[in-house]
């Protein structure tokens, strides 16, 4: 279920998350079908809203796994 209080526009999310720019968010949205971010997006009448909770799940999924000791130099 979607909590409308968690929805953000690109501009709002970029203002809350200083590590990401509006243009980077738009790039991720443009490629959402291939990068897995589509589950965090809601499109209504030409506007795109980002579900913050789903975005955080997607972002966590992008974490790079630490190298195991066997892979180290």
Short mmCIF file of the N, C-alpha and C atoms (twelve columns), coordinates in Angstrom:
data_MODEL
# 
_entry.id   MODEL 
# 
loop_
_atom_site.group_PDB 
_atom_site.id 
_atom_site.type_symbol 
_atom_site.label_atom_id 
_atom_site.label_alt_id 
_atom_site.label_comp_id 
_atom_site.label_asym_id 
_atom_site.label_seq_id 
_atom_site.Cartn_x 
_atom_site.Cartn_y 
_atom_site.Cartn_z 
_atom_site.pdbx_PDB_model_num 
ATOM 1   N N  . UNK A 1  0.834  -1.181  0.000   1 
ATOM 2   C CA . UNK A 1  0.000  0.000   0.000   1 
ATOM 3   C C  . UNK A 1  0.882  1.249   0.000   1 
ATOM 4   N N  . UNK A 2  0.496  2.208   -0.753  1 
ATOM 5   C CA . UNK A 2  1.261  3.448   -0.889  1 
ATOM 6   C C  . UNK A 2  0.838  4.438   0.193   1 
ATOM 7   N N  . UNK A 3  1.813  5.018   0.841   1 
ATOM 8   C CA . UNK A 3  1.563  6.076   1.809   1 
ATOM 9   C C  . UNK A 3  1.861  7.400   1.111   1 
ATOM 10  N N  . UNK A 4  0.830  8.185   0.852   1 
ATOM 11  C CA . UNK A 4  1.015  9.422   0.100   1 
ATOM 12  C C  . UNK A 4  1.998  10.371  0.791   1 
ATOM 13  N N  . UNK A 5  2.187  10.222  2.087   1 
ATOM 14  C CA . UNK A 5  3.127  11.079  2.820   1 
ATOM 15  C C  . UNK A 5  4.573  10.774  2.440   1 
ATOM 16  N N  . UNK A 6  4.802  9.613   1.819   1 
ATOM 17  C CA . UNK A 6  6.146  9.207   1.417   1 
ATOM 18  C C  . UNK A 6  6.471  9.576   -0.036  1 
ATOM 19  N N  . UNK A 7  5.505  10.125  -0.765  1 
ATOM 20  C CA . UNK A 7  5.739  10.469  -2.168  1 
ATOM 21  C C  . UNK A 7  6.484  11.793  -2.287  1 
ATOM 22  N N  . UNK A 8  7.451  11.819  -3.208  1 
ATOM 23  C CA . UNK A 8  8.243  13.013  -3.453  1 
ATOM 24  C C  . UNK A 8  8.381  13.233  -4.954  1 
ATOM 25  N N  . UNK A 9  8.483  14.490  -5.341  1 
ATOM 26  C CA . UNK A 9  8.834  14.800  -6.723  1 
ATOM 27  C C  . UNK A 9  10.350 14.670  -6.839  1 
ATOM 28  N N  . UNK A 10 10.849 14.723  -8.057  1 
ATOM 29  C CA . UNK A 10 12.290 14.646  -8.272  1 
ATOM 30  C C  . UNK A 10 12.981 15.781  -7.514  1 
ATOM 31  N N  . UNK A 11 12.445 16.969  -7.630  1 
ATOM 32  C CA . UNK A 11 13.045 18.140  -6.980  1 
ATOM 33  C C  . UNK A 11 13.055 17.980  -5.461  1 
ATOM 34  N N  . UNK A 12 11.954 17.497  -4.892  1 
ATOM 35  C CA . UNK A 12 11.878 17.314  -3.446  1 
ATOM 36  C C  . UNK A 12 12.875 16.264  -2.946  1 
ATOM 37  N N  . UNK A 13 12.952 15.150  -3.660  1 
ATOM 38  C CA . UNK A 13 13.868 14.092  -3.234  1 
ATOM 39  C C  . UNK A 13 15.318 14.546  -3.353  1 
ATOM 40  N N  . UNK A 14 15.646 15.273  -4.406  1 
ATOM 41  C CA . UNK A 14 17.008 15.778  -4.579  1 
ATOM 42  C C  . UNK A 14 17.371 16.754  -3.459  1 
ATOM 43  N N  . UNK A 15 16.402 17.529  -2.998  1 
ATOM 44  C CA . UNK A 15 16.656 18.471  -1.903  1 
ATOM 45  C C  . UNK A 15 16.880 17.730  -0.580  1 
ATOM 46  N N  . UNK A 16 16.212 16.595  -0.397  1 
ATOM 47  C CA . UNK A 16 16.344 15.820  0.837   1 
ATOM 48  C C  . UNK A 16 17.589 14.947  0.840   1 
ATOM 49  N N  . UNK A 17 18.044 14.549  -0.328  1 
ATOM 50  C CA . UNK A 17 19.173 13.624  -0.440  1 
ATOM 51  C C  . UNK A 17 20.334 14.348  -1.119  1 
ATOM 52  N N  . UNK A 18 21.219 14.960  -0.368  1 
ATOM 53  C CA . UNK A 18 22.277 15.780  -0.976  1 
ATOM 54  C C  . UNK A 18 23.295 14.997  -1.810  1 
ATOM 55  N N  . UNK A 19 23.287 13.684  -1.737  1 
ATOM 56  C CA . UNK A 19 24.239 12.887  -2.504  1 
ATOM 57  C C  . UNK A 19 23.795 12.678  -3.946  1 
ATOM 58  N N  . UNK A 20 22.582 13.090  -4.283  1 
ATOM 59  C CA . UNK A 20 22.064 12.858  -5.629  1 
ATOM 60  C C  . UNK A 20 21.482 14.158  -6.198  1 
ATOM 61  N N  . UNK A 21 21.725 14.388  -7.484  1 
ATOM 62  C CA . UNK A 21 21.213 15.588  -8.141  1 
ATOM 63  C C  . UNK A 21 19.897 15.269  -8.844  1 
ATOM 64  N N  . UNK A 22 19.193 16.318  -9.222  1 
ATOM 65  C CA . UNK A 22 17.962 16.133  -9.990  1 
ATOM 66  C C  . UNK A 22 18.256 15.416  -11.305 1 
ATOM 67  N N  . UNK A 23 19.344 15.796  -11.960 1 
ATOM 68  C CA . UNK A 23 19.654 15.183  -13.250 1 
ATOM 69  C C  . UNK A 23 19.987 13.700  -13.090 1 
ATOM 70  N N  . UNK A 24 20.660 13.319  -12.015 1 
ATOM 71  C CA . UNK A 24 20.960 11.907  -11.773 1 
ATOM 72  C C  . UNK A 24 19.666 11.138  -11.499 1 
ATOM 73  N N  . UNK A 25 18.758 11.715  -10.726 1 
ATOM 74  C CA . UNK A 25 17.462 11.071  -10.489 1 
ATOM 75  C C  . UNK A 25 16.699 10.884  -11.793 1 
ATOM 76  N N  . UNK A 26 16.705 11.909  -12.638 1 
ATOM 77  C CA . UNK A 26 15.996 11.807  -13.920 1 
ATOM 78  C C  . UNK A 26 16.618 10.722  -14.808 1 
ATOM 79  N N  . UNK A 27 17.935 10.575  -14.750 1 
ATOM 80  C CA . UNK A 27 18.611 9.522   -15.506 1 
ATOM 81  C C  . UNK A 27 18.151 8.158   -15.010 1 
ATOM 82  N N  . UNK A 28 18.131 7.983   -13.679 1 
ATOM 83  C CA . UNK A 28 17.675 6.713   -13.101 1 
ATOM 84  C C  . UNK A 28 16.223 6.441   -13.471 1 
ATOM 85  N N  . UNK A 29 15.386 7.482   -13.461 1 
ATOM 86  C CA . UNK A 29 13.971 7.313   -13.810 1 
ATOM 87  C C  . UNK A 29 13.842 6.923   -15.282 1 
ATOM 88  N N  . UNK A 30 14.604 7.569   -16.157 1 
ATOM 89  C CA . UNK A 30 14.555 7.258   -17.585 1 
ATOM 90  C C  . UNK A 30 14.896 5.789   -17.827 1 
ATOM 91  N N  . UNK A 31 15.808 5.241   -17.040 1 
ATOM 92  C CA . UNK A 31 16.256 3.858   -17.189 1 
ATOM 93  C C  . UNK A 31 15.643 2.930   -16.135 1 
ATOM 94  N N  . UNK A 32 14.530 3.334   -15.555 1 
ATOM 95  C CA . UNK A 32 13.929 2.592   -14.439 1 
ATOM 96  C C  . UNK A 32 13.570 1.154   -14.787 1 
ATOM 97  N N  . UNK A 33 13.168 0.900   -16.009 1 
ATOM 98  C CA . UNK A 33 12.784 -0.465  -16.387 1 
ATOM 99  C C  . UNK A 33 13.986 -1.404  -16.413 1 
ATOM 100 N N  . UNK A 34 15.157 -0.873  -16.691 1 
ATOM 101 C CA . UNK A 34 16.338 -1.729  -16.767 1 
ATOM 102 C C  . UNK A 34 17.163 -1.731  -15.483 1 
ATOM 103 N N  . UNK A 35 17.032 -0.688  -14.658 1 
ATOM 104 C CA . UNK A 35 17.836 -0.645  -13.438 1 
ATOM 105 C C  . UNK A 35 17.074 -1.090  -12.189 1 
ATOM 106 N N  . UNK A 36 15.796 -1.412  -12.341 1 
ATOM 107 C CA . UNK A 36 15.013 -1.919  -11.221 1 
ATOM 108 C C  . UNK A 36 14.330 -0.866  -10.369 1 
ATOM 109 N N  . UNK A 37 14.448 0.396   -10.738 1 
ATOM 110 C CA . UNK A 37 13.860 1.468   -9.935  1 
ATOM 111 C C  . UNK A 37 12.363 1.659   -10.180 1 
ATOM 112 N N  . UNK A 38 11.815 0.984   -11.170 1 
ATOM 113 C CA . UNK A 38 10.410 1.175   -11.548 1 
ATOM 114 C C  . UNK A 38 9.445  0.954   -10.385 1 
ATOM 115 N N  . UNK A 39 9.790  0.068   -9.472  1 
ATOM 116 C CA . UNK A 39 8.896  -0.214  -8.344  1 
ATOM 117 C C  . UNK A 39 8.774  0.976   -7.395  1 
ATOM 118 N N  . UNK A 40 9.687  1.931   -7.478  1 
ATOM 119 C CA . UNK A 40 9.648  3.107   -6.607  1 
ATOM 120 C C  . UNK A 40 8.923  4.285   -7.250  1 
ATOM 121 N N  . UNK A 41 8.469  4.121   -8.496  1 
ATOM 122 C CA . UNK A 41 7.881  5.232   -9.236  1 
ATOM 123 C C  . UNK A 41 6.373  5.105   -9.385  1 
ATOM 124 N N  . UNK A 42 5.725  6.254   -9.316  1 
ATOM 125 C CA . UNK A 42 4.290  6.337   -9.567  1 
ATOM 126 C C  . UNK A 42 4.102  7.453   -10.584 1 
ATOM 127 N N  . UNK A 43 3.454  7.146   -11.701 1 
ATOM 128 C CA . UNK A 43 3.236  8.140   -12.744 1 
ATOM 129 C C  . UNK A 43 1.746  8.460   -12.808 1 
ATOM 130 N N  . UNK A 44 1.436  9.746   -12.644 1 
ATOM 131 C CA . UNK A 44 0.050  10.209  -12.680 1 
ATOM 132 C C  . UNK A 44 0.000  11.455  -13.554 1 
ATOM 133 N N  . UNK A 45 -0.728 11.360  -14.646 1 
ATOM 134 C CA . UNK A 45 -0.939 12.520  -15.507 1 
ATOM 135 C C  . UNK A 45 0.347  13.203  -15.957 1 
ATOM 136 N N  . UNK A 46 1.350  12.446  -16.310 1 
ATOM 137 C CA . UNK A 46 2.586  13.025  -16.798 1 
ATOM 138 C C  . UNK A 46 3.568  13.407  -15.697 1 
ATOM 139 N N  . UNK A 47 3.131  13.343  -14.455 1 
ATOM 140 C CA . UNK A 47 4.024  13.640  -13.331 1 
ATOM 141 C C  . UNK A 47 4.582  12.344  -12.776 1 
ATOM 142 N N  . UNK A 48 5.806  12.387  -12.319 1 
ATOM 143 C CA . UNK A 48 6.444  11.218  -11.720 1 
ATOM 144 C C  . UNK A 48 6.663  11.503  -10.245 1 
ATOM 145 N N  . UNK A 49 6.209  10.593  -9.420  1 
ATOM 146 C CA . UNK A 49 6.417  10.677  -7.981  1 
ATOM 147 C C  . UNK A 49 7.261  9.494   -7.549  1 
ATOM 148 N N  . UNK A 50 8.106  9.729   -6.573  1 
ATOM 149 C CA . UNK A 50 8.992  8.681   -6.076  1 
ATOM 150 C C  . UNK A 50 8.556  8.321   -4.665  1 
ATOM 151 N N  . UNK A 51 8.300  7.036   -4.465  1 
ATOM 152 C CA . UNK A 51 7.962  6.523   -3.143  1 
ATOM 153 C C  . UNK A 51 9.271  6.390   -2.370  1 
ATOM 154 N N  . UNK A 52 9.436  7.201   -1.338  1 
ATOM 155 C CA . UNK A 52 10.700 7.232   -0.599  1 
ATOM 156 C C  . UNK A 52 11.066 5.883   0.003   1 
ATOM 157 N N  . UNK A 53 10.099 5.173   0.540   1 
ATOM 158 C CA . UNK A 53 10.385 3.865   1.149   1 
ATOM 159 C C  . UNK A 53 10.893 2.879   0.096   1 
ATOM 160 N N  . UNK A 54 10.243 2.844   -1.065  1 
ATOM 161 C CA . UNK A 54 10.674 1.948   -2.143  1 
ATOM 162 C C  . UNK A 54 12.002 2.393   -2.739  1 
ATOM 163 N N  . UNK A 55 12.210 3.703   -2.822  1 
ATOM 164 C CA . UNK A 55 13.484 4.222   -3.312  1 
ATOM 165 C C  . UNK A 55 14.613 3.774   -2.389  1 
ATOM 166 N N  . UNK A 56 14.384 3.845   -1.080  1 
ATOM 167 C CA . UNK A 56 15.412 3.421   -0.120  1 
ATOM 168 C C  . UNK A 56 15.712 1.931   -0.260  1 
ATOM 169 N N  . UNK A 57 14.688 1.116   -0.518  1 
ATOM 170 C CA . UNK A 57 14.908 -0.320  -0.751  1 
ATOM 171 C C  . UNK A 57 15.742 -0.526  -2.017  1 
ATOM 172 N N  . UNK A 58 15.392 0.208   -3.072  1 
ATOM 173 C CA . UNK A 58 16.137 0.102   -4.330  1 
ATOM 174 C C  . UNK A 58 17.584 0.533   -4.114  1 
ATOM 175 N N  . UNK A 59 17.767 1.634   -3.400  1 
ATOM 176 C CA . UNK A 59 19.104 2.141   -3.142  1 
ATOM 177 C C  . UNK A 59 19.930 1.122   -2.354  1 
ATOM 178 N N  . UNK A 60 19.335 0.506   -1.372  1 
ATOM 179 C CA . UNK A 60 20.025 -0.518  -0.586  1 
ATOM 180 C C  . UNK A 60 20.444 -1.687  -1.478  1 
ATOM 181 N N  . UNK A 61 19.634 -2.021  -2.459  1 
ATOM 182 C CA . UNK A 61 19.945 -3.096  -3.390  1 
ATOM 183 C C  . UNK A 61 21.129 -2.788  -4.297  1 
ATOM 184 N N  . UNK A 62 21.509 -1.518  -4.362  1 
ATOM 185 C CA . UNK A 62 22.640 -1.111  -5.202  1 
ATOM 186 C C  . UNK A 62 23.970 -1.188  -4.461  1 
ATOM 187 N N  . UNK A 63 23.896 -1.522  -3.166  1 
ATOM 188 C CA . UNK A 63 25.115 -1.577  -2.353  1 
ATOM 189 C C  . UNK A 63 26.090 -2.593  -2.931  1 
ATOM 190 N N  . UNK A 64 27.327 -2.213  -3.002  1 
ATOM 191 C CA . UNK A 64 28.358 -3.122  -3.500  1 
ATOM 192 C C  . UNK A 64 28.783 -4.038  -2.356  1 
ATOM 193 N N  . UNK A 65 28.766 -5.327  -2.625  1 
ATOM 194 C CA . UNK A 65 29.163 -6.289  -1.602  1 
ATOM 195 C C  . UNK A 65 30.665 -6.173  -1.364  1 
ATOM 196 N N  . UNK A 66 31.088 -6.267  -0.112  1 
ATOM 197 C CA . UNK A 66 32.521 -6.201  0.159   1 
ATOM 198 C C  . UNK A 66 33.235 -7.407  -0.435  1 
ATOM 199 N N  . UNK A 67 34.469 -7.201  -0.846  1 
ATOM 200 C CA . UNK A 67 35.255 -8.307  -1.405  1 
ATOM 201 C C  . UNK A 67 35.544 -9.324  -0.303  1 
ATOM 202 N N  . UNK A 68 35.458 -10.580 -0.663  1 
ATOM 203 C CA . UNK A 68 35.824 -11.621 0.308   1 
ATOM 204 C C  . UNK A 68 37.336 -11.690 0.380   1 
ATOM 205 N N  . UNK A 69 37.855 -12.310 1.407   1 
ATOM 206 C CA . UNK A 69 39.308 -12.409 1.581   1 
ATOM 207 C C  . UNK A 69 39.937 -13.207 0.452   1 
ATOM 208 N N  . UNK A 70 39.207 -14.142 -0.147  1 
ATOM 209 C CA . UNK A 70 39.737 -14.951 -1.243  1 
ATOM 210 C C  . UNK A 70 39.958 -14.116 -2.487  1 
ATOM 211 N N  . UNK A 71 39.181 -13.041 -2.661  1 
ATOM 212 C CA . UNK A 71 39.296 -12.203 -3.846  1 
ATOM 213 C C  . UNK A 71 40.328 -11.100 -3.686  1 
ATOM 214 N N  . UNK A 72 40.770 -10.867 -2.473  1 
ATOM 215 C CA . UNK A 72 41.732 -9.781  -2.233  1 
ATOM 216 C C  . UNK A 72 43.051 -10.093 -2.923  1 
ATOM 217 N N  . UNK A 73 43.628 -9.084  -3.487  1 
ATOM 218 C CA . UNK A 73 44.894 -9.156  -4.217  1 
ATOM 219 C C  . UNK A 73 45.473 -10.512 -4.143  1 
# 
